[in-house]
Amino acid sequence: MILNPSRREFIKQTGSGVLALPALLSALSLDDQFHMPIGVCTSIDNAAIALEAGCSYLEEGVRRLLLPDQPDDEFRQKKEAADACGLPVRACNSFLPGSLKSTGPEADHEGVLRFAETAFRRAAEIGIEFIVFGSSGSRRIPEGFDREQAREQFLSL
C-alpha cells in the first residue's frame, strides 16, 4: 500500500475498488438488507459499468452534463444521452467553475446567477434532485482579501 499515492496511483487503486463493487454488493446484499439506493459519481458514459456494479443512480458533473455555459442544442444531446444511459442522474457536483468568482474583488454575482439559472433549469428537465455546491475555486478567498467581506459576499450570493 502506498501511503502518499500520486494521482495516477490513487486512480488505479480506486478503480480496482470499483471493479470489486459487484462482488461486495452481492456479498453484503445491501438492497435486501437496507433498501438503500447506491450511487456513484461518474459520467453518464460509465452508466453501464455502474449498473452492472449494482448502482441505482449516478451523480454527474454540472458542467459536464448540464453545460450551463453552452447553447441549448448541445444540452439537448446530453439530455438525450442521460435519458438513454440506463440509470437516473439524481445529483450533480462541481457546480461553479473557478473562473466564475463568488468572493473577492472579481466576484461576479450576476454571472453566477445566470449560470445557476441555466444549470437549475436544465437539472429540472433531467430530474436531478441535488446539486452539490463545492466549487472551491469560485469561493476561494484571494490572499489579502478581507475574510469578513468575502463571507458577506458569499452569504449575499
Coordinates of N, CA, C and O in Angstrom, one line a residue, residues 22-152:
P22 N -19.4 -5.0 -7.6 CA -20.5 -6.0 -7.7 C -20.4 -7.1 -6.7 O -21.4 -7.5 -6.1
A23 N -19.1 -7.6 -6.5 CA -19.0 -8.7 -5.5 C -19.3 -8.3 -4.1 O -19.9 -9.0 -3.3
L24 N -18.8 -7.1 -3.8 CA -19.1 -6.5 -2.5 C -20.6 -6.3 -2.2 O -21.1 -6.8 -1.2
L25 N -21.3 -5.7 -3.2 CA -22.7 -5.5 -3.0 C -23.5 -6.9 -2.9 O -24.4 -7.0 -2.1
S26 N -23.0 -7.8 -3.7 CA -23.7 -9.1 -3.7 C -23.4 -9.8 -2.3 O -24.4 -10.3 -1.7
A27 N -22.2 -9.7 -1.8 CA -21.9 -10.3 -0.5 C -22.6 -9.7 0.6 O -23.1 -10.3 1.5
L28 N -22.8 -8.4 0.5 CA -23.5 -7.6 1.6 C -25.0 -7.7 1.4 O -25.7 -7.4 2.4
S29 N -25.5 -8.0 0.2 CA -26.9 -7.9 -0.1 C -27.5 -6.6 0.4 O -28.6 -6.6 1.1
L30 N -26.9 -5.5 0.1 CA -27.4 -4.2 0.6 C -28.8 -3.9 0.2 O -29.6 -3.4 1.0
D31 N -29.2 -4.3 -1.0 CA -30.5 -4.0 -1.5 C -31.5 -4.7 -0.6 O -32.6 -4.2 -0.3
D32 N -31.2 -6.0 -0.3 CA -32.1 -6.8 0.5 C -32.2 -6.3 2.0 O -33.2 -6.3 2.6
Q33 N -31.0 -5.9 2.5 CA -31.0 -5.6 3.9 C -31.5 -4.1 4.2 O -32.2 -3.9 5.2
F34 N -31.0 -3.2 3.4 CA -31.3 -1.8 3.8 C -32.2 -1.1 2.8 O -32.7 0.0 3.1
H35 N -32.5 -1.7 1.7 CA -33.3 -1.0 0.7 C -32.8 0.4 0.4 O -33.6 1.4 0.4
M36 N -31.5 0.5 0.3 CA -30.9 1.8 0.2 C -30.3 2.0 -1.2 O -29.5 1.1 -1.7
P37 N -30.6 3.0 -1.9 CA -30.0 3.2 -3.2 C -28.6 3.6 -3.1 O -28.2 4.3 -2.2
I38 N -27.8 3.1 -4.0 CA -26.4 3.3 -4.0 C -26.0 4.0 -5.4 O -26.4 3.5 -6.4
G39 N -25.4 5.2 -5.3 CA -25.0 5.9 -6.4 C -23.5 6.1 -6.5 O -22.8 5.7 -5.6
V40 N -23.0 6.5 -7.7 CA -21.6 6.7 -7.9 C -21.4 8.0 -8.7 O -22.3 8.4 -9.5
C41 N -20.4 8.8 -8.4 CA -20.0 10.0 -9.1 C -19.2 9.6 -10.3 O -18.1 9.2 -10.2
T42 N -19.8 9.7 -11.5 CA -19.2 9.4 -12.7 C -19.9 10.0 -13.9 O -21.1 10.5 -13.7
S43 N -19.4 9.9 -15.0 CA -20.0 10.3 -16.3 C -21.1 9.4 -16.7 O -21.1 8.2 -16.4
I44 N -22.1 9.9 -17.4 CA -23.2 9.0 -17.9 C -22.6 8.0 -18.9 O -23.2 6.9 -19.1
D45 N -21.4 8.3 -19.4 CA -20.7 7.3 -20.3 C -20.4 6.0 -19.6 O -20.1 5.0 -20.2
N46 N -20.3 6.1 -18.2 CA -20.0 4.9 -17.4 C -21.2 4.2 -16.8 O -21.1 3.4 -15.9
A47 N -22.4 4.6 -17.2 CA -23.6 4.1 -16.6 C -23.7 2.6 -16.7 O -24.2 1.9 -15.7
A48 N -23.3 2.0 -17.8 CA -23.5 0.5 -17.9 C -22.6 -0.2 -16.9 O -23.0 -1.2 -16.3
I49 N -21.4 0.3 -16.7 CA -20.5 -0.3 -15.7 C -21.1 -0.1 -14.3 O -21.1 -1.0 -13.5
A50 N -21.6 1.1 -14.0 CA -22.2 1.4 -12.7 C -23.4 0.5 -12.4 O -23.6 0.0 -11.3
L51 N -24.3 0.3 -13.5 CA -25.5 -0.5 -13.4 C -25.1 -2.0 -13.1 O -25.6 -2.6 -12.2
E52 N -24.1 -2.4 -13.8 CA -23.6 -3.8 -13.6 C -23.0 -4.0 -12.2 O -23.1 -5.1 -11.6
A53 N -22.4 -2.9 -11.7 CA -21.9 -3.0 -10.3 C -22.9 -2.9 -9.2 O -22.6 -3.0 -8.1
G54 N -24.2 -2.7 -9.6 CA -25.2 -2.7 -8.6 C -25.7 -1.3 -8.2 O -26.5 -1.1 -7.3
C55 N -25.2 -0.3 -8.9 CA -25.6 1.1 -8.5 C -27.0 1.4 -9.0 O -27.4 0.8 -10.0
S56 N -27.7 2.3 -8.3 CA -29.0 2.6 -8.7 C -29.2 4.0 -9.2 O -30.2 4.4 -9.7
Y57 N -28.1 4.8 -9.1 CA -28.2 6.2 -9.7 C -26.8 6.7 -9.9 O -25.8 6.2 -9.4
L58 N -26.7 7.8 -10.7 CA -25.4 8.5 -11.0 C -25.4 9.9 -10.4 O -26.5 10.5 -10.2
E59 N -24.2 10.4 -10.1 CA -24.0 11.8 -9.7 C -23.0 12.3 -10.8 O -21.9 11.9 -10.8
E60 N -23.5 13.2 -11.6 CA -22.7 13.7 -12.7 C -22.1 15.1 -12.4 O -22.4 15.6 -11.3
G61 N -21.3 15.6 -13.2 CA -20.7 17.0 -13.1 C -21.7 18.0 -13.7 O -22.1 17.8 -14.8
V62 N -21.9 19.1 -13.0 CA -22.8 20.1 -13.6 C -22.3 20.6 -15.0 O -23.1 20.6 -15.9
R63 N -21.0 20.9 -15.1 CA -20.5 21.5 -16.3 C -20.4 20.4 -17.4 O -20.4 20.7 -18.6
R64 N -20.2 19.2 -17.0 CA -20.1 18.1 -18.0 C -21.4 17.6 -18.5 O -21.5 17.3 -19.7
L65 N -22.5 17.6 -17.7 CA -23.8 17.2 -18.1 C -24.7 18.3 -18.5 O -25.4 18.3 -19.5
L66 N -24.8 19.3 -17.6 CA -25.8 20.4 -17.8 C -25.3 21.5 -18.7 O -26.1 22.2 -19.3
L67 N -24.0 21.6 -18.9 CA -23.4 22.5 -19.9 C -24.0 23.9 -19.7 O -24.5 24.5 -20.7
P68 N -24.0 24.5 -18.5 CA -24.7 25.8 -18.3 C -24.1 27.0 -19.2 O -24.8 28.0 -19.4
D69 N -22.9 26.8 -19.6 CA -22.3 27.9 -20.4 C -22.3 27.5 -21.9 O -21.6 28.2 -22.7
Q70 N -23.1 26.6 -22.3 CA -23.2 26.1 -23.7 C -24.7 26.3 -24.2 O -25.6 26.4 -23.4
P71 N -24.8 26.4 -25.5 CA -26.2 26.5 -26.1 C -27.1 25.4 -25.8 O -26.7 24.2 -25.5
D72 N -28.4 25.6 -25.9 CA -29.4 24.6 -25.6 C -29.3 23.4 -26.5 O -29.6 22.3 -26.0
D73 N -28.9 23.6 -27.7 CA -28.7 22.4 -28.7 C -27.7 21.4 -28.1 O -28.0 20.2 -28.2
E74 N -26.6 21.9 -27.6 CA -25.6 20.9 -27.0 C -26.2 20.2 -25.8 O -25.9 19.1 -25.6
F75 N -26.9 21.0 -25.0 CA -27.5 20.4 -23.8 C -28.5 19.3 -24.2 O -28.6 18.2 -23.6
R76 N -29.3 19.5 -25.2 CA -30.3 18.6 -25.6 C -29.7 17.2 -26.0 O -30.2 16.2 -25.6
Q77 N -28.5 17.2 -26.6 CA -27.8 16.0 -26.9 C -27.4 15.3 -25.6 O -27.5 14.1 -25.5
K78 N -26.9 16.0 -24.6 CA -26.5 15.4 -23.3 C -27.7 14.9 -22.6 O -27.7 13.8 -22.0
K79 N -28.8 15.6 -22.7 CA -30.1 15.2 -22.0 C -30.5 13.8 -22.6 O -30.9 12.9 -21.9
E80 N -30.5 13.8 -24.0 CA -30.9 12.5 -24.6 C -30.0 11.4 -24.2 O -30.5 10.3 -23.9
A81 N -28.7 11.6 -24.1 CA -27.7 10.6 -23.7 C -28.0 10.2 -22.2 O -28.0 9.0 -21.9
A82 N -28.3 11.2 -21.4 CA -28.7 10.9 -20.0 C -29.9 10.1 -19.9 O -30.0 9.1 -19.1
D83 N -30.9 10.4 -20.6 CA -32.2 9.7 -20.6 C -32.0 8.2 -21.1 O -32.8 7.4 -20.6
A84 N -31.1 8.0 -22.0 CA -30.9 6.7 -22.5 C -29.8 5.8 -21.8 O -29.6 4.7 -22.1
C85 N -29.2 6.4 -20.8 CA -28.0 5.7 -20.2 C -28.3 4.5 -19.3 O -27.4 3.8 -19.0
G86 N -29.6 4.4 -18.9 CA -29.9 3.2 -18.1 C -30.0 3.4 -16.6 O -30.5 2.6 -15.9
L87 N -29.5 4.6 -16.1 CA -29.6 4.9 -14.7 C -30.0 6.3 -14.6 O -29.7 7.2 -15.4
P88 N -30.8 6.7 -13.6 CA -31.2 8.1 -13.4 C -30.0 8.9 -12.8 O -29.2 8.3 -12.1
V89 N -30.0 10.1 -13.2 CA -29.0 11.0 -12.7 C -29.7 11.8 -11.6 O -30.6 12.6 -11.9
R90 N -29.4 11.6 -10.4 CA -30.1 12.2 -9.3 C -29.4 13.4 -8.7 O -30.0 14.2 -8.0
A91 N -28.1 13.6 -9.0 CA -27.4 14.7 -8.4 C -26.3 15.1 -9.4 O -25.9 14.4 -10.3
C92 N -25.8 16.3 -9.2 CA -24.6 16.8 -9.9 C -23.7 17.5 -8.9 O -24.1 18.0 -7.9
N93 N -22.4 17.5 -9.3 CA -21.4 18.1 -8.4 C -20.6 19.1 -9.2 O -20.8 19.3 -10.4
S94 N -19.6 19.7 -8.5 CA -18.7 20.6 -9.2 C -19.4 21.8 -9.8 O -19.3 22.0 -11.0
F95 N -20.2 22.4 -9.1 CA -21.2 23.4 -9.6 C -20.6 24.5 -10.4 O -20.8 24.7 -11.6
L96 N -19.8 25.4 -9.8 CA -19.3 26.6 -10.4 C -17.8 26.4 -10.9 O -17.0 25.9 -10.1
P97 N -17.5 26.9 -12.1 CA -16.1 26.9 -12.5 C -15.3 27.9 -11.6 O -15.8 28.9 -11.2
G98 N -14.0 27.6 -11.5 CA -13.2 28.5 -10.7 C -13.0 29.9 -11.3 O -12.8 30.9 -10.6
S99 N -13.3 30.0 -12.6 CA -13.2 31.3 -13.3 C -14.4 32.2 -13.0 O -14.4 33.4 -13.2
L100 N -15.5 31.7 -12.4 CA -16.7 32.4 -12.1 C -16.7 32.7 -10.6 O -17.1 31.8 -9.8
K101 N -16.1 33.8 -10.1 CA -15.8 34.1 -8.7 C -17.1 34.5 -7.9 O -17.9 35.3 -8.4
S102 N -17.2 33.9 -6.7 CA -18.3 34.2 -5.9 C -17.8 35.1 -4.7 O -18.6 35.6 -3.9
T103 N -16.5 35.2 -4.5 CA -15.9 36.0 -3.5 C -14.7 36.7 -4.1 O -14.1 36.3 -5.1
G104 N -14.3 37.8 -3.4 CA -13.1 38.6 -3.8 C -13.4 39.8 -4.7 O -14.6 40.0 -5.0
P105 N -12.4 40.5 -5.1 CA -12.6 41.7 -5.9 C -13.1 41.4 -7.3 O -13.7 42.3 -7.9
E106 N -13.0 40.2 -7.7 CA -13.5 39.8 -9.1 C -14.9 39.0 -9.0 O -15.3 38.4 -9.9
A107 N -15.5 39.1 -7.8 CA -16.8 38.4 -7.6 C -17.8 38.9 -8.7 O -17.9 40.1 -9.0
D108 N -18.5 37.9 -9.3 CA -19.4 38.2 -10.4 C -20.7 37.5 -10.1 O -21.1 36.5 -10.6
H109 N -21.5 38.1 -9.2 CA -22.7 37.5 -8.7 C -23.7 37.4 -9.8 O -24.5 36.5 -9.9
E110 N -23.8 38.4 -10.7 CA -24.7 38.4 -11.8 C -24.4 37.2 -12.7 O -25.3 36.5 -13.2
G111 N -23.1 37.0 -13.0 CA -22.7 35.9 -13.8 C -23.0 34.5 -13.2 O -23.4 33.6 -13.8
V112 N -22.8 34.5 -11.8 CA -23.1 33.2 -11.1 C -24.6 32.9 -11.2 O -25.0 31.8 -11.4
L113 N -25.4 34.0 -11.0 CA -26.9 33.8 -11.1 C -27.3 33.3 -12.5 O -28.2 32.5 -12.6
R114 N -26.8 33.9 -13.5 CA -27.1 33.5 -14.9 C -26.7 32.0 -15.1 O -27.5 31.2 -15.6
F115 N -25.5 31.7 -14.7 CA -25.0 30.3 -14.8 C -26.0 29.4 -14.0 O -26.4 28.3 -14.5
A116 N -26.3 29.8 -12.8 CA -27.1 28.9 -11.9 C -28.5 28.7 -12.5 O -29.1 27.6 -12.4
E117 N -29.1 29.8 -13.0 CA -30.4 29.7 -13.6 C -30.5 28.7 -14.7 O -31.4 27.8 -14.7
T118 N -29.5 28.7 -15.5 CA -29.4 27.7 -16.6 C -29.2 26.3 -16.1 O -29.9 25.4 -16.5
A119 N -28.3 26.2 -15.1 CA -28.0 24.9 -14.6 C -29.2 24.3 -13.9 O -29.6 23.1 -14.1
F120 N -29.9 25.1 -13.1 CA -31.1 24.6 -12.3 C -32.2 24.3 -13.3 O -32.9 23.3 -13.1
R121 N -32.4 25.1 -14.3 CA -33.5 24.8 -15.3 C -33.2 23.4 -16.0 O -34.1 22.6 -16.1
R122 N -32.0 23.3 -16.4 CA -31.6 22.0 -17.1 C -31.6 20.8 -16.2 O -32.0 19.7 -16.6
A123 N -31.2 21.0 -14.9 CA -31.3 20.0 -13.9 C -32.7 19.5 -13.7 O -33.0 18.3 -13.7
A124 N -33.7 20.4 -13.7 CA -35.1 20.1 -13.5 C -35.6 19.3 -14.7 O -36.4 18.4 -14.6
E125 N -35.1 19.6 -15.9 CA -35.5 18.9 -17.1 C -35.1 17.4 -17.1 O -35.8 16.6 -17.6
I126 N -33.9 17.2 -16.5 CA -33.4 15.8 -16.4 C -34.0 15.1 -15.2 O -34.1 13.9 -15.2
G127 N -34.5 15.8 -14.2 CA -35.0 15.2 -13.0 C -33.9 15.1 -11.9 O -34.1 14.3 -10.9
I128 N -32.9 15.9 -11.9 CA -31.9 15.9 -10.9 C -32.4 16.6 -9.7 O -33.0 17.7 -9.7
E129 N -32.2 15.9 -8.5 CA -32.7 16.4 -7.2 C -31.8 17.2 -6.5 O -32.2 18.1 -5.7
F130 N -30.5 17.0 -6.6 CA -29.5 17.7 -5.8 C -28.3 18.3 -6.7 O -27.9 17.6 -7.6
I131 N -27.8 19.4 -6.3 CA -26.6 20.0 -6.9 C -25.7 20.3 -5.7 O -26.0 21.0 -4.8
V132 N -24.5 19.7 -5.7 CA -23.5 19.9 -4.7 C -22.7 21.2 -5.0 O -22.2 21.3 -6.1
F133 N -22.7 22.1 -4.1 CA -22.1 23.4 -4.4 C -20.6 23.3 -4.6 O -20.1 23.6 -5.6
G134 N -19.9 22.7 -3.6 CA -18.4 22.6 -3.7 C -17.8 23.8 -4.2 O -17.7 24.8 -3.6
S135 N -17.3 23.8 -5.5 CA -16.8 25.0 -6.2 C -15.7 25.7 -5.5 O -15.8 27.0 -5.3
S136 N -14.7 25.1 -5.0 CA -13.7 25.7 -4.2 C -13.0 26.8 -4.9 O -12.6 27.9 -4.3
G137 N -12.8 26.7 -6.2 CA -12.1 27.7 -7.0 C -13.0 29.0 -7.1 O -12.4 30.1 -7.1
S138 N -14.3 28.9 -7.1 CA -15.2 30.0 -7.2 C -15.3 30.7 -5.8 O -15.3 32.0 -5.8
R139 N -15.3 30.0 -4.8 CA -15.5 30.6 -3.4 C -14.2 30.9 -2.7 O -14.2 31.4 -1.6
R140 N -13.0 30.5 -3.3 CA -11.7 30.7 -2.6 C -11.5 32.2 -2.4 O -11.7 33.0 -3.3
I141 N -11.1 32.5 -1.2 CA -10.9 33.9 -0.8 C -9.4 34.3 -1.2 O -8.5 33.6 -0.8
P142 N -9.3 35.3 -2.1 CA -8.0 35.7 -2.6 C -7.1 36.1 -1.4 O -7.6 36.7 -0.4
E143 N -5.8 35.9 -1.5 CA -4.9 36.3 -0.5 C -4.9 37.8 -0.3 O -5.0 38.5 -1.3
G144 N -5.0 38.2 1.0 CA -5.1 39.6 1.3 C -6.4 40.2 1.3 O -6.6 41.4 1.7
F145 N -7.4 39.5 0.8 CA -8.8 40.0 0.8 C -9.4 39.8 2.1 O -9.2 38.7 2.8
D146 N -10.2 40.7 2.6 CA -10.8 40.7 3.9 C -11.8 39.5 4.0 O -12.8 39.4 3.2
R147 N -11.6 38.6 5.0 CA -12.4 37.4 5.1 C -13.8 37.7 5.5 O -14.7 37.1 5.0
E148 N -14.0 38.8 6.3 CA -15.4 39.1 6.6 C -16.2 39.7 5.4 O -17.3 39.3 5.2
Q149 N -15.5 40.4 4.6 CA -16.1 40.9 3.3 C -16.4 39.7 2.4 O -17.5 39.7 1.8
A150 N -15.5 38.8 2.3 CA -15.8 37.6 1.5 C -16.9 36.8 2.0 O -17.8 36.3 1.3
R151 N -17.0 36.7 3.3 CA -18.1 36.0 4.0 C -19.5 36.6 3.6 O -20.4 36.0 3.3
E152 N -19.5 38.0 3.7 CA -20.7 38.7 3.4 C -21.0 38.6 1.9 O -22.2 38.4 1.5

